[in-house]
Amino acid sequence: MVCYDERRVEFHSSGEVCRGILITPPGEGRSPVVVMCAGFAGTQRTPAIRAAAHAFCRAGFAVLTFDYRRFGDSDGRPRQVIDLAGQRRDIESAVDFVSGQTEIDATRIVLWGTSLGGGHVTVVAARRGDIAAVIAQVPFNGFPRRVEGRSAAATVRLLSAMAIDRMRGLLRLPPYYIDAVGAPGSTAVMASRAAEHAVALLDGTGWVNRVAPRVLFAMMRYHPGASAASVTAPLLVCAATEDCETPLESVAEIARRAPEGRLLTYRVSHFDVYDAAVRQHLIADQIAFLDSVLR
């Protein structure tokens, strides 16, 4: 099946413009749709998101990818500043937008999120009654108690950057940016060899490897799994057993608490899920899940 229609779209979220891409499969009927939500500092143009979107489309699903405000193609300033509640509002605005499109079956809306986006879709689905299914891929569910590979000195540098950036935000000064992803020992939010390799694959995509670290204070109190019991839709959690960013124990909690939660595990790391071979396996399982609950 070939995706024949791919068009740029815009919708408003809290008075600002979010930009996305709506991909629809051949056929005259209304299609189920997968709304894809990127992870920490991620954008819709990263290769993993694009490849997954086209895989869903080949399976007969329409797909909406989009950028959160302040990232990628969407409006909003200051740039590269993550607002957890604001990103969840963007997801809800994306759902509202896509449900009104004539080629979309509004009774079969799927939320798909990876990493931080996987946590977001859990919370959004818990408070909406129009979501038919949820896929949370290596979802964020609170920081691990111990971050492997980060030295005490690197931790102090990161905490200092967080404090400086939060103070600059309170004073309405430009953000104090650090790398989102980097090498071991760096001040990046995610610092490991696997993370470093993953970011190298994004060279030339236009993705910006920087973020305002003030959001990490809010993420310390962010536990999407607490909302999972209120998710009435079938929810698939795809977890990586070797994940140091979103450990299996915390990820599994989301599936365990959801009334219709399912858990699939893969013997890979957090960033391996974006590798082409691993991604192909995950997407096949995710499509099989959707076929079982929607068709």
Coordinates of C-alpha atoms in Angstrom, one line a residue:
M1 CA 0.0 0.0 0.0
V2 CA 1.4 3.4 -1.0
C3 CA 0.7 6.6 0.9
Y4 CA -0.6 8.9 -1.8
D5 CA -1.4 12.0 0.1
E6 CA 0.9 14.0 2.4
R7 CA 0.0 17.6 3.2
R8 CA 1.1 20.2 5.6
V9 CA -1.5 21.3 8.1
E10 CA -1.8 24.0 10.8
F11 CA -3.9 24.1 13.9
H12 CA -4.1 26.4 16.9
S13 CA -3.1 25.6 20.5
S14 CA -3.6 28.2 23.2
G15 CA -3.5 30.9 20.6
E16 CA -0.4 29.8 18.8
V17 CA 0.1 27.8 15.6
C18 CA 1.2 24.2 15.6
R19 CA 2.3 22.8 12.2
G20 CA 2.2 19.2 11.2
I21 CA 1.9 16.7 8.4
L22 CA -1.2 14.7 7.7
I23 CA -0.6 11.5 5.7
T24 CA -3.5 9.5 4.4
P25 CA -3.7 6.1 2.7
P26 CA -5.5 5.3 -0.6
G27 CA -9.2 4.8 -0.5
E28 CA -12.4 6.8 -0.3
G29 CA -13.5 5.7 3.2
R30 CA -12.7 7.3 6.5
S31 CA -9.4 6.1 8.0
P32 CA -8.4 5.5 11.6
V33 CA -5.7 7.9 12.5
V34 CA -2.5 7.7 14.6
V35 CA -1.5 11.0 16.2
M36 CA 2.2 10.8 16.8
C37 CA 3.8 12.6 19.7
A38 CA 7.6 13.1 19.8
G39 CA 9.8 12.7 22.8
F40 CA 12.0 15.0 24.9
A41 CA 13.1 17.9 22.6
G42 CA 12.0 15.8 19.6
T43 CA 10.4 16.9 16.4
Q44 CA 8.3 15.4 13.7
R45 CA 11.1 15.5 11.1
T46 CA 13.4 13.0 12.9
P47 CA 13.9 9.9 10.8
A48 CA 12.4 7.5 13.3
I49 CA 9.1 9.5 13.5
R50 CA 8.9 9.8 9.7
A51 CA 9.7 6.1 9.1
A52 CA 7.1 5.0 11.7
A53 CA 4.5 7.3 10.3
H54 CA 4.9 5.8 6.8
A55 CA 4.8 2.3 8.2
F56 CA 1.4 3.0 9.9
C57 CA 0.2 4.5 6.6
R58 CA 1.2 1.5 4.6
A59 CA -0.9 -0.6 7.1
G60 CA -4.0 1.5 6.3
F61 CA -3.8 4.2 9.0
A62 CA -3.8 7.9 8.4
V63 CA -1.1 9.6 10.5
L64 CA -0.8 13.1 11.9
T65 CA 2.7 14.2 13.0
F66 CA 3.2 17.6 14.5
D67 CA 5.7 19.8 16.4
Y68 CA 4.9 21.0 19.9
R69 CA 4.9 24.8 20.3
R70 CA 8.4 26.2 20.7
F71 CA 9.9 23.4 18.7
G72 CA 10.5 22.5 15.0
D73 CA 8.1 24.0 12.6
S74 CA 5.6 25.3 15.1
D75 CA 5.4 28.8 16.6
G76 CA 6.1 29.9 20.1
R77 CA 8.8 31.6 22.0
P78 CA 11.2 31.2 23.7
R79 CA 12.4 28.4 21.5
Q80 CA 13.5 24.9 22.8
V81 CA 11.6 25.4 26.1
I82 CA 9.5 22.4 27.2
D83 CA 6.2 23.2 28.9
L84 CA 4.8 19.8 30.1
A85 CA 1.2 21.0 30.4
G86 CA 1.5 23.1 27.2
Q87 CA 2.7 20.0 25.3
R88 CA -0.3 18.1 26.5
R89 CA -2.6 20.9 25.4
D90 CA -0.9 20.7 22.0
I91 CA -1.7 17.0 21.8
E92 CA -5.3 17.7 22.7
S93 CA -5.5 20.4 20.0
A94 CA -4.0 18.0 17.5
V95 CA -6.8 15.5 18.3
D96 CA -9.4 18.1 18.0
F97 CA -8.0 19.2 14.7
V98 CA -7.7 15.7 13.1
S99 CA -11.1 14.6 14.3
G100 CA -12.7 17.3 12.2
Q101 CA -11.0 16.2 8.9
T102 CA -13.4 14.6 6.4
E103 CA -11.0 11.7 5.6
I104 CA -10.6 10.7 9.2
D105 CA -12.8 8.3 11.3
A106 CA -13.1 10.2 14.5
T107 CA -14.2 7.1 16.4
R108 CA -10.8 5.5 15.8
I109 CA -8.2 8.0 17.0
V110 CA -5.0 6.5 18.3
L111 CA -2.5 8.3 20.4
W112 CA 1.1 7.3 19.9
G113 CA 4.0 8.7 22.0
T114 CA 7.6 7.9 22.5
S115 CA 9.7 8.7 25.6
L116 CA 8.3 11.9 27.1
G117 CA 5.6 11.8 24.5
G118 CA 4.7 8.3 25.7
G119 CA 4.0 9.8 29.2
H120 CA 2.0 12.7 27.7
V121 CA -0.3 10.4 25.7
T122 CA -1.1 8.4 28.8
V123 CA -2.2 11.6 30.7
V124 CA -4.2 12.9 27.7
A125 CA -6.0 9.7 27.1
A126 CA -6.9 9.5 30.8
R127 CA -9.0 12.7 30.5
R128 CA -10.6 12.2 27.1
G129 CA -13.3 9.8 26.1
D130 CA -12.6 10.0 22.3
I131 CA -9.4 8.0 22.2
A132 CA -9.7 4.5 20.8
A133 CA -6.3 3.2 21.6
V134 CA -2.9 4.3 23.0
I135 CA 0.6 3.3 22.3
A136 CA 3.3 4.4 24.7
Q137 CA 6.8 3.5 23.5
V138 CA 9.5 3.6 26.2
P139 CA 7.3 6.2 28.0
F140 CA 8.6 8.6 30.6
N141 CA 7.2 7.8 34.1
G142 CA 9.4 9.7 36.4
F143 CA 13.2 9.9 36.7
P144 CA 15.1 6.8 37.7
R145 CA 16.4 6.9 41.3
R146 CA 19.9 6.6 40.0
V147 CA 21.2 7.8 36.6
E148 CA 23.8 5.3 35.4
G149 CA 27.0 6.8 34.0
R150 CA 26.6 10.3 35.3
S151 CA 29.4 11.4 37.6
A152 CA 28.8 13.5 40.7
A153 CA 30.6 16.4 39.0
A154 CA 28.4 16.1 35.9
T155 CA 25.3 16.0 38.1
V156 CA 26.4 19.2 39.9
R157 CA 26.9 20.9 36.6
L158 CA 23.5 19.8 35.4
L159 CA 21.8 21.0 38.6
S160 CA 23.6 24.3 38.3
A161 CA 22.4 24.7 34.7
M162 CA 18.8 23.9 35.8
A163 CA 18.9 26.6 38.5
I164 CA 20.5 29.2 36.3
D165 CA 17.9 28.6 33.6
R166 CA 15.0 28.7 36.0
M167 CA 16.2 32.0 37.4
R168 CA 16.6 33.4 33.9
G169 CA 13.0 32.3 33.2
L170 CA 11.7 34.1 36.3
L171 CA 13.6 37.2 35.3
R172 CA 12.2 37.0 31.7
L173 CA 15.7 36.7 30.3
P174 CA 16.7 34.4 27.4
P175 CA 17.0 30.7 28.3
Y176 CA 20.3 29.1 29.5
Y177 CA 20.6 26.3 27.0
I178 CA 22.4 22.9 27.3
D179 CA 22.5 19.9 25.0
A180 CA 19.5 17.6 25.1
V181 CA 21.7 14.6 24.2
G182 CA 25.4 14.2 24.6
A183 CA 28.5 12.1 25.4
P184 CA 29.2 10.5 28.8
G185 CA 30.4 13.1 31.3
S186 CA 28.8 16.0 29.4
T187 CA 26.2 18.4 30.9
A188 CA 23.6 17.1 28.5
V189 CA 20.2 16.0 29.8
M190 CA 20.8 12.5 28.4
A191 CA 24.5 11.7 28.5
S192 CA 25.6 8.3 27.3
R193 CA 27.3 6.6 24.4
A194 CA 24.0 5.3 23.2
A195 CA 22.6 8.8 23.3
E196 CA 25.6 10.2 21.6
H197 CA 25.2 7.6 18.8
A198 CA 21.5 8.4 18.4
V199 CA 22.1 12.2 18.0
A200 CA 24.8 11.5 15.4
L201 CA 22.1 9.9 13.2
L202 CA 20.1 13.1 13.3
D203 CA 22.8 15.2 11.6
G204 CA 21.4 17.0 8.6
T205 CA 17.7 16.6 9.7
G206 CA 17.4 20.1 11.1
W207 CA 16.9 18.8 14.6
V208 CA 18.3 21.2 17.2
N209 CA 20.3 19.6 20.0
R210 CA 19.6 22.1 22.8
V211 CA 17.0 22.6 25.4
A212 CA 16.3 24.9 28.4
P213 CA 16.9 22.6 31.4
R214 CA 14.4 24.4 33.7
V215 CA 11.8 21.7 32.7
L216 CA 13.7 19.1 34.6
F217 CA 12.4 20.5 37.9
A218 CA 8.9 19.9 36.7
M219 CA 9.8 16.5 35.4
M220 CA 11.0 15.5 38.8
R221 CA 7.3 15.6 39.9
Y222 CA 5.8 14.2 36.7
H223 CA 4.5 10.7 37.0
P224 CA 2.2 9.9 34.1
G225 CA 1.6 6.4 35.4
A226 CA -0.6 7.9 38.1
S227 CA -3.2 8.7 35.4
A228 CA -3.1 5.2 33.8
A229 CA -5.9 3.8 35.9
S230 CA -8.2 6.4 34.2
V231 CA -7.3 5.3 30.7
T232 CA -10.4 3.4 29.4
A233 CA -8.9 2.7 25.9
P234 CA -6.7 -0.3 25.2
L235 CA -3.1 0.8 26.0
L236 CA 0.0 -0.9 24.7
V237 CA 3.3 -0.1 26.5
C238 CA 6.5 -1.0 24.6
A239 CA 9.4 -1.2 27.1
A240 CA 13.2 -1.7 26.6
T241 CA 14.7 -4.0 29.2
E242 CA 18.1 -2.4 29.0
D243 CA 16.7 1.2 29.3
C244 CA 18.6 3.5 31.6
E245 CA 16.5 6.6 30.7
T246 CA 13.0 5.1 31.3
P247 CA 13.6 1.9 33.3
L248 CA 11.5 -1.1 32.8
E249 CA 10.1 -1.1 36.3
S250 CA 8.6 2.4 36.0
V251 CA 7.4 1.8 32.4
A252 CA 5.7 -1.4 33.4
E253 CA 3.7 0.5 36.0
I254 CA 1.8 2.3 33.3
A255 CA 0.6 -1.0 31.7
R256 CA -0.1 -2.5 35.1
R257 CA -2.4 0.3 36.2
A258 CA -4.3 0.7 33.0
P259 CA -7.5 -1.3 32.9
E260 CA -6.8 -2.6 29.4
G261 CA -3.0 -2.3 29.6
R262 CA -0.6 -4.6 27.7
L263 CA 3.1 -4.8 28.1
L264 CA 5.6 -5.9 25.4
T265 CA 9.3 -5.9 26.3
Y266 CA 12.4 -5.8 24.0
R267 CA 16.0 -6.6 24.9
V268 CA 17.3 -3.3 23.8
S269 CA 18.2 0.1 25.2
H270 CA 16.2 3.4 25.2
F271 CA 17.8 4.7 22.0
D272 CA 17.8 1.4 20.3
V273 CA 14.1 1.7 19.6
Y274 CA 14.9 4.3 17.0
D275 CA 17.3 2.0 15.1
A276 CA 15.7 0.9 11.8
A277 CA 15.9 -2.9 12.5
V278 CA 14.5 -2.6 16.0
R279 CA 11.9 0.0 15.0
Q280 CA 10.6 -2.4 12.3
H281 CA 9.9 -5.0 14.9
L282 CA 8.2 -2.6 17.3
I283 CA 6.0 -1.1 14.6
A284 CA 4.9 -4.5 13.5
D285 CA 3.8 -5.3 17.0
Q286 CA 2.1 -2.0 17.4
I287 CA 0.2 -2.5 14.1
A288 CA -0.9 -6.0 15.2
F289 CA -2.1 -4.4 18.5
L290 CA -4.2 -1.8 16.6
D291 CA -5.6 -4.4 14.3
S292 CA -6.7 -6.5 17.3
V293 CA -8.5 -3.6 19.1
L294 CA -9.8 -1.4 16.2
R295 CA -10.6 -3.6 13.2

